[in-house]
JSON list of C-alpha atoms in Angstrom, two decimals:
[
{"chain": "Q", "resi": 230, "resn": "UNK", "atom": "CA", "xyz": [-33.91, 17.09, -110.34]},
{"chain": "Q", "resi": 231, "resn": "UNK", "atom": "CA", "xyz": [-34.92, 13.92, -108.53]},
{"chain": "Q", "resi": 232, "resn": "UNK", "atom": "CA", "xyz": [-38.52, 12.82, -108.42]},
{"chain": "Q", "resi": 233, "resn": "UNK", "atom": "CA", "xyz": [-40.29, 12.76, -105.05]},
{"chain": "Q", "resi": 234, "resn": "UNK", "atom": "CA", "xyz": [-40.82, 9.33, -103.59]},
{"chain": "Q", "resi": 235, "resn": "UNK", "atom": "CA", "xyz": [-44.05, 8.66, -101.71]},
{"chain": "Q", "resi": 236, "resn": "UNK", "atom": "CA", "xyz": [-42.13, 6.56, -99.16]},
{"chain": "Q", "resi": 237, "resn": "UNK", "atom": "CA", "xyz": [-40.08, 9.61, -98.14]},
{"chain": "Q", "resi": 238, "resn": "UNK", "atom": "CA", "xyz": [-43.25, 11.67, -97.73]},
{"chain": "Q", "resi": 239, "resn": "UNK", "atom": "CA", "xyz": [-44.87, 8.88, -95.70]},
{"chain": "Q", "resi": 240, "resn": "UNK", "atom": "CA", "xyz": [-41.78, 8.69, -93.50]},
{"chain": "Q", "resi": 241, "resn": "UNK", "atom": "CA", "xyz": [-41.86, 12.43, -92.85]},
{"chain": "Q", "resi": 242, "resn": "UNK", "atom": "CA", "xyz": [-45.57, 12.18, -92.05]},
{"chain": "Q", "resi": 243, "resn": "UNK", "atom": "CA", "xyz": [-45.08, 9.32, -89.57]},
{"chain": "Q", "resi": 244, "resn": "UNK", "atom": "CA", "xyz": [-42.05, 10.81, -87.80]},
{"chain": "Q", "resi": 245, "resn": "UNK", "atom": "CA", "xyz": [-43.75, 14.22, -87.49]},
{"chain": "Q", "resi": 246, "resn": "UNK", "atom": "CA", "xyz": [-46.92, 12.52, -86.24]},
{"chain": "Q", "resi": 247, "resn": "UNK", "atom": "CA", "xyz": [-45.15, 10.53, -83.55]},
{"chain": "Q", "resi": 248, "resn": "UNK", "atom": "CA", "xyz": [-43.13, 13.53, -82.37]},
{"chain": "Q", "resi": 249, "resn": "UNK", "atom": "CA", "xyz": [-46.21, 15.73, -82.40]},
{"chain": "Q", "resi": 250, "resn": "UNK", "atom": "CA", "xyz": [-48.24, 13.18, -80.45]},
{"chain": "Q", "resi": 251, "resn": "UNK", "atom": "CA", "xyz": [-45.47, 12.92, -77.82]},
{"chain": "Q", "resi": 252, "resn": "UNK", "atom": "CA", "xyz": [-45.14, 16.69, -77.69]},
{"chain": "Q", "resi": 253, "resn": "UNK", "atom": "CA", "xyz": [-48.90, 17.09, -77.26]},
{"chain": "Q", "resi": 254, "resn": "UNK", "atom": "CA", "xyz": [-48.90, 14.62, -74.37]},
{"chain": "Q", "resi": 255, "resn": "UNK", "atom": "CA", "xyz": [-46.03, 16.45, -72.70]},
{"chain": "Q", "resi": 256, "resn": "UNK", "atom": "CA", "xyz": [-47.50, 19.90, -73.30]},
{"chain": "Q", "resi": 257, "resn": "UNK", "atom": "CA", "xyz": [-50.90, 18.82, -71.98]},
{"chain": "Q", "resi": 258, "resn": "UNK", "atom": "CA", "xyz": [-49.29, 17.42, -68.82]},
{"chain": "Q", "resi": 259, "resn": "UNK", "atom": "CA", "xyz": [-47.67, 20.78, -68.03]},
{"chain": "Q", "resi": 260, "resn": "UNK", "atom": "CA", "xyz": [-50.41, 23.15, -69.09]},
{"chain": "Q", "resi": 261, "resn": "UNK", "atom": "CA", "xyz": [-52.95, 23.80, -71.76]},
{"chain": "Q", "resi": 262, "resn": "UNK", "atom": "CA", "xyz": [-52.44, 22.41, -75.22]},
{"chain": "Q", "resi": 263, "resn": "UNK", "atom": "CA", "xyz": [-52.57, 25.07, -77.95]},
{"chain": "Q", "resi": 264, "resn": "UNK", "atom": "CA", "xyz": [-55.49, 24.68, -80.31]},
{"chain": "Q", "resi": 265, "resn": "UNK", "atom": "CA", "xyz": [-55.52, 23.58, -83.91]},
{"chain": "Q", "resi": 266, "resn": "UNK", "atom": "CA", "xyz": [-56.46, 26.63, -85.98]},
{"chain": "Q", "resi": 267, "resn": "UNK", "atom": "CA", "xyz": [-59.40, 26.45, -88.35]},
{"chain": "Q", "resi": 268, "resn": "UNK", "atom": "CA", "xyz": [-57.18, 28.12, -90.95]},
{"chain": "Q", "resi": 269, "resn": "UNK", "atom": "CA", "xyz": [-54.88, 25.07, -91.16]},
{"chain": "Q", "resi": 270, "resn": "UNK", "atom": "CA", "xyz": [-57.11, 22.93, -93.41]},
{"chain": "Q", "resi": 271, "resn": "UNK", "atom": "CA", "xyz": [-58.26, 26.00, -95.32]},
{"chain": "Q", "resi": 272, "resn": "UNK", "atom": "CA", "xyz": [-54.73, 27.08, -96.23]},
{"chain": "Q", "resi": 273, "resn": "UNK", "atom": "CA", "xyz": [-53.67, 23.54, -97.12]},
{"chain": "Q", "resi": 274, "resn": "UNK", "atom": "CA", "xyz": [-56.79, 23.16, -99.25]},
{"chain": "Q", "resi": 275, "resn": "UNK", "atom": "CA", "xyz": [-56.03, 26.42, -101.05]},
{"chain": "Q", "resi": 276, "resn": "UNK", "atom": "CA", "xyz": [-52.49, 25.24, -101.80]},
{"chain": "Q", "resi": 277, "resn": "UNK", "atom": "CA", "xyz": [-53.88, 21.95, -103.15]},
{"chain": "Q", "resi": 278, "resn": "UNK", "atom": "CA", "xyz": [-56.26, 23.86, -105.43]},
{"chain": "Q", "resi": 279, "resn": "UNK", "atom": "CA", "xyz": [-53.43, 26.07, -106.75]},
{"chain": "Q", "resi": 280, "resn": "UNK", "atom": "CA", "xyz": [-51.24, 23.03, -107.43]},
{"chain": "Q", "resi": 281, "resn": "UNK", "atom": "CA", "xyz": [-54.06, 21.19, -109.18]},
{"chain": "Q", "resi": 282, "resn": "UNK", "atom": "CA", "xyz": [-54.97, 24.24, -111.29]},
{"chain": "Q", "resi": 283, "resn": "UNK", "atom": "CA", "xyz": [-51.32, 24.66, -112.26]},
{"chain": "Q", "resi": 284, "resn": "UNK", "atom": "CA", "xyz": [-51.04, 21.00, -113.23]},
{"chain": "Q", "resi": 285, "resn": "UNK", "atom": "CA", "xyz": [-54.21, 21.06, -115.32]},
{"chain": "Q", "resi": 286, "resn": "UNK", "atom": "CA", "xyz": [-53.20, 24.28, -117.05]},
{"chain": "Q", "resi": 287, "resn": "UNK", "atom": "CA", "xyz": [-49.72, 23.02, -117.89]},
{"chain": "Q", "resi": 288, "resn": "UNK", "atom": "CA", "xyz": [-51.09, 19.67, -119.05]},
{"chain": "Q", "resi": 289, "resn": "UNK", "atom": "CA", "xyz": [-53.44, 21.34, -121.52]},
{"chain": "Q", "resi": 290, "resn": "UNK", "atom": "CA", "xyz": [-50.68, 23.64, -122.77]},
{"chain": "Q", "resi": 291, "resn": "UNK", "atom": "CA", "xyz": [-48.30, 20.72, -123.24]},
{"chain": "Q", "resi": 292, "resn": "UNK", "atom": "CA", "xyz": [-50.99, 18.74, -125.06]},
{"chain": "Q", "resi": 293, "resn": "UNK", "atom": "CA", "xyz": [-51.70, 21.65, -127.41]},
{"chain": "Q", "resi": 294, "resn": "UNK", "atom": "CA", "xyz": [-47.98, 22.05, -128.02]},
{"chain": "Q", "resi": 295, "resn": "UNK", "atom": "CA", "xyz": [-47.54, 18.33, -128.79]},
{"chain": "Q", "resi": 296, "resn": "UNK", "atom": "CA", "xyz": [-50.47, 18.38, -131.20]},
{"chain": "Q", "resi": 297, "resn": "UNK", "atom": "CA", "xyz": [-49.01, 21.49, -132.85]},
{"chain": "Q", "resi": 298, "resn": "UNK", "atom": "CA", "xyz": [-52.23, 23.43, -132.64]},
{"chain": "Q", "resi": 299, "resn": "UNK", "atom": "CA", "xyz": [-52.05, 26.87, -134.25]},
{"chain": "Q", "resi": 300, "resn": "UNK", "atom": "CA", "xyz": [-51.63, 29.57, -131.65]},
{"chain": "Q", "resi": 301, "resn": "UNK", "atom": "CA", "xyz": [-50.69, 27.07, -128.94]},
{"chain": "Q", "resi": 302, "resn": "UNK", "atom": "CA", "xyz": [-48.80, 28.68, -126.12]},
{"chain": "Q", "resi": 303, "resn": "UNK", "atom": "CA", "xyz": [-45.87, 26.49, -125.11]},
{"chain": "Q", "resi": 304, "resn": "UNK", "atom": "CA", "xyz": [-44.41, 25.94, -121.67]},
{"chain": "Q", "resi": 305, "resn": "UNK", "atom": "CA", "xyz": [-41.13, 27.63, -120.92]},
{"chain": "Q", "resi": 306, "resn": "UNK", "atom": "CA", "xyz": [-38.60, 25.27, -119.34]},
{"chain": "Q", "resi": 307, "resn": "UNK", "atom": "CA", "xyz": [-37.85, 27.67, -116.48]},
{"chain": "Q", "resi": 308, "resn": "UNK", "atom": "CA", "xyz": [-41.54, 27.99, -115.67]},
{"chain": "Q", "resi": 309, "resn": "UNK", "atom": "CA", "xyz": [-41.90, 24.21, -115.66]},
{"chain": "Q", "resi": 310, "resn": "UNK", "atom": "CA", "xyz": [-38.89, 23.87, -113.37]},
{"chain": "Q", "resi": 311, "resn": "UNK", "atom": "CA", "xyz": [-40.33, 26.45, -110.98]},
{"chain": "Q", "resi": 312, "resn": "UNK", "atom": "CA", "xyz": [-43.66, 24.64, -110.93]},
{"chain": "Q", "resi": 313, "resn": "UNK", "atom": "CA", "xyz": [-41.95, 21.35, -110.09]},
{"chain": "Q", "resi": 314, "resn": "UNK", "atom": "CA", "xyz": [-39.92, 22.95, -107.31]},
{"chain": "Q", "resi": 315, "resn": "UNK", "atom": "CA", "xyz": [-43.09, 24.57, -105.92]},
{"chain": "Q", "resi": 316, "resn": "UNK", "atom": "CA", "xyz": [-44.86, 21.21, -106.01]},
{"chain": "Q", "resi": 317, "resn": "UNK", "atom": "CA", "xyz": [-42.02, 19.35, -104.34]},
{"chain": "Q", "resi": 318, "resn": "UNK", "atom": "CA", "xyz": [-41.60, 21.95, -101.62]},
{"chain": "Q", "resi": 319, "resn": "UNK", "atom": "CA", "xyz": [-45.35, 22.00, -101.02]},
{"chain": "Q", "resi": 320, "resn": "UNK", "atom": "CA", "xyz": [-45.47, 18.21, -100.75]},
{"chain": "Q", "resi": 321, "resn": "UNK", "atom": "CA", "xyz": [-42.61, 18.09, -98.25]},
{"chain": "Q", "resi": 322, "resn": "UNK", "atom": "CA", "xyz": [-44.08, 20.84, -96.08]},
{"chain": "Q", "resi": 323, "resn": "UNK", "atom": "CA", "xyz": [-47.58, 19.32, -96.34]},
{"chain": "Q", "resi": 324, "resn": "UNK", "atom": "CA", "xyz": [-46.26, 15.93, -95.19]},
{"chain": "Q", "resi": 325, "resn": "UNK", "atom": "CA", "xyz": [-44.63, 17.59, -92.18]},
{"chain": "Q", "resi": 326, "resn": "UNK", "atom": "CA", "xyz": [-47.63, 19.75, -91.28]},
{"chain": "Q", "resi": 327, "resn": "UNK", "atom": "CA", "xyz": [-50.15, 16.94, -91.84]},
{"chain": "Q", "resi": 328, "resn": "UNK", "atom": "CA", "xyz": [-48.05, 14.67, -89.64]},
{"chain": "Q", "resi": 329, "resn": "UNK", "atom": "CA", "xyz": [-47.97, 17.29, -86.90]},
{"chain": "Q", "resi": 330, "resn": "UNK", "atom": "CA", "xyz": [-51.71, 17.84, -87.00]},
{"chain": "Q", "resi": 331, "resn": "UNK", "atom": "CA", "xyz": [-52.25, 14.09, -87.27]},
{"chain": "Q", "resi": 332, "resn": "UNK", "atom": "CA", "xyz": [-50.26, 13.50, -84.09]},
{"chain": "Q", "resi": 333, "resn": "UNK", "atom": "CA", "xyz": [-52.16, 16.19, -82.23]},
{"chain": "Q", "resi": 334, "resn": "UNK", "atom": "CA", "xyz": [-55.43, 14.82, -83.60]},
{"chain": "Q", "resi": 335, "resn": "UNK", "atom": "CA", "xyz": [-54.63, 11.30, -82.39]},
{"chain": "Q", "resi": 336, "resn": "UNK", "atom": "CA", "xyz": [-53.76, 12.67, -78.96]},
{"chain": "Q", "resi": 337, "resn": "UNK", "atom": "CA", "xyz": [-57.01, 14.62, -78.82]},
{"chain": "Q", "resi": 338, "resn": "UNK", "atom": "CA", "xyz": [-58.96, 11.60, -80.08]},
{"chain": "Q", "resi": 339, "resn": "UNK", "atom": "CA", "xyz": [-57.52, 9.37, -77.35]},
{"chain": "Q", "resi": 340, "resn": "UNK", "atom": "CA", "xyz": [-57.54, 11.94, -74.57]},
{"chain": "Q", "resi": 341, "resn": "UNK", "atom": "CA", "xyz": [-60.77, 13.84, -74.33]},
{"chain": "Q", "resi": 342, "resn": "UNK", "atom": "CA", "xyz": [-63.60, 13.92, -76.81]},
{"chain": "Q", "resi": 343, "resn": "UNK", "atom": "CA", "xyz": [-66.09, 14.78, -74.08]},
{"chain": "Q", "resi": 344, "resn": "UNK", "atom": "CA", "xyz": [-64.99, 18.44, -74.11]},
{"chain": "Q", "resi": 345, "resn": "UNK", "atom": "CA", "xyz": [-66.70, 20.22, -77.04]},
{"chain": "Q", "resi": 346, "resn": "UNK", "atom": "CA", "xyz": [-63.74, 22.51, -77.75]},
{"chain": "Q", "resi": 347, "resn": "UNK", "atom": "CA", "xyz": [-61.36, 19.53, -77.93]},
{"chain": "Q", "resi": 348, "resn": "UNK", "atom": "CA", "xyz": [-63.81, 17.68, -80.19]},
{"chain": "Q", "resi": 349, "resn": "UNK", "atom": "CA", "xyz": [-63.78, 20.63, -82.60]},
{"chain": "Q", "resi": 350, "resn": "UNK", "atom": "CA", "xyz": [-59.97, 20.69, -82.48]},
{"chain": "Q", "resi": 351, "resn": "UNK", "atom": "CA", "xyz": [-59.96, 16.99, -83.38]},
{"chain": "Q", "resi": 352, "resn": "UNK", "atom": "CA", "xyz": [-62.12, 17.69, -86.43]},
{"chain": "Q", "resi": 353, "resn": "UNK", "atom": "CA", "xyz": [-59.86, 20.57, -87.52]},
{"chain": "Q", "resi": 354, "resn": "UNK", "atom": "CA", "xyz": [-56.79, 18.34, -87.15]},
{"chain": "Q", "resi": 355, "resn": "UNK", "atom": "CA", "xyz": [-58.45, 15.59, -89.20]},
{"chain": "Q", "resi": 356, "resn": "UNK", "atom": "CA", "xyz": [-59.40, 18.02, -91.95]},
{"chain": "Q", "resi": 357, "resn": "UNK", "atom": "CA", "xyz": [-55.84, 19.38, -91.94]},
{"chain": "Q", "resi": 358, "resn": "UNK", "atom": "CA", "xyz": [-54.50, 15.86, -92.48]},
{"chain": "Q", "resi": 359, "resn": "UNK", "atom": "CA", "xyz": [-56.92, 15.33, -95.38]},
{"chain": "Q", "resi": 360, "resn": "UNK", "atom": "CA", "xyz": [-56.00, 18.69, -96.91]},
{"chain": "Q", "resi": 361, "resn": "UNK", "atom": "CA", "xyz": [-52.30, 17.84, -96.51]},
{"chain": "Q", "resi": 362, "resn": "UNK", "atom": "CA", "xyz": [-52.91, 14.57, -98.37]},
{"chain": "Q", "resi": 363, "resn": "UNK", "atom": "CA", "xyz": [-54.63, 16.58, -101.12]},
{"chain": "Q", "resi": 364, "resn": "UNK", "atom": "CA", "xyz": [-51.57, 18.84, -101.39]},
{"chain": "Q", "resi": 365, "resn": "UNK", "atom": "CA", "xyz": [-49.31, 15.80, -101.69]},
{"chain": "Q", "resi": 366, "resn": "UNK", "atom": "CA", "xyz": [-51.54, 14.21, -104.33]},
{"chain": "Q", "resi": 367, "resn": "UNK", "atom": "CA", "xyz": [-51.72, 17.43, -106.36]},
{"chain": "Q", "resi": 368, "resn": "UNK", "atom": "CA", "xyz": [-47.95, 17.93, -106.12]},
{"chain": "Q", "resi": 369, "resn": "UNK", "atom": "CA", "xyz": [-47.25, 14.38, -107.30]},
{"chain": "Q", "resi": 370, "resn": "UNK", "atom": "CA", "xyz": [-49.72, 14.88, -110.15]},
{"chain": "Q", "resi": 371, "resn": "UNK", "atom": "CA", "xyz": [-47.98, 18.12, -111.15]},
{"chain": "Q", "resi": 372, "resn": "UNK", "atom": "CA", "xyz": [-44.63, 16.37, -111.04]},
{"chain": "Q", "resi": 373, "resn": "UNK", "atom": "CA", "xyz": [-46.01, 13.56, -113.21]},
{"chain": "Q", "resi": 374, "resn": "UNK", "atom": "CA", "xyz": [-47.35, 16.06, -115.76]},
{"chain": "Q", "resi": 375, "resn": "UNK", "atom": "CA", "xyz": [-44.00, 17.81, -116.07]},
{"chain": "Q", "resi": 376, "resn": "UNK", "atom": "CA", "xyz": [-41.83, 14.68, -116.12]},
{"chain": "Q", "resi": 377, "resn": "UNK", "atom": "CA", "xyz": [-39.56, 14.60, -119.13]},
{"chain": "Q", "resi": 378, "resn": "UNK", "atom": "CA", "xyz": [-39.84, 11.56, -121.38]},
{"chain": "Q", "resi": 379, "resn": "UNK", "atom": "CA", "xyz": [-37.19, 8.91, -120.88]},
{"chain": "Q", "resi": 380, "resn": "UNK", "atom": "CA", "xyz": [-34.45, 8.58, -123.46]},
{"chain": "Q", "resi": 381, "resn": "UNK", "atom": "CA", "xyz": [-35.32, 5.45, -125.46]},
{"chain": "Q", "resi": 382, "resn": "UNK", "atom": "CA", "xyz": [-32.00, 5.32, -127.29]},
{"chain": "Q", "resi": 383, "resn": "UNK", "atom": "CA", "xyz": [-30.13, 2.46, -125.60]},
{"chain": "Q", "resi": 384, "resn": "UNK", "atom": "CA", "xyz": [-27.51, 1.86, -128.28]},
{"chain": "Q", "resi": 385, "resn": "UNK", "atom": "CA", "xyz": [-24.05, 2.97, -127.22]},
{"chain": "Q", "resi": 386, "resn": "UNK", "atom": "CA", "xyz": [-22.47, 5.57, -129.46]},
{"chain": "Q", "resi": 387, "resn": "UNK", "atom": "CA", "xyz": [-19.00, 4.73, -130.68]},
{"chain": "Q", "resi": 388, "resn": "UNK", "atom": "CA", "xyz": [-16.62, 7.66, -130.80]},
{"chain": "Q", "resi": 389, "resn": "UNK", "atom": "CA", "xyz": [-15.96, 8.80, -134.32]},
{"chain": "Q", "resi": 390, "resn": "UNK", "atom": "CA", "xyz": [-12.46, 8.42, -135.66]},
{"chain": "Q", "resi": 391, "resn": "UNK", "atom": "CA", "xyz": [-11.02, 11.19, -137.70]}
]
């Protein structure tokens, strides 16, 4: 499994933000722009907390296993793989969603902060971007925790002759 690269996540964030900003401008020109839900930053924050709790739990279990503590509960490889996949998927979706809310937030910030409802929507969009960044950070931390050590053996093995 390949490790996530922050540049890819930043690219997704920027492309989604630009497309969302353009879409918000177009949508606002033809009618009313849909609002940013208050639940967006809450849900993203909850996902970040779950990812961080998973990473901290697995880190302590791996540390206990490495130190060979009696009664230490190890980490099953399949569970670790599932956690990494969950983290990577969460990071990709969070980059997309944060970019979308970031684009809408920039549009609202530039367009009309004098309307109280739009000002609140701008705050919600900003908090959604911050919560999306927290999801990405927690997912990268989880991925770092579960990264397998590199193989230090660099000597080539000669085939044995029988």
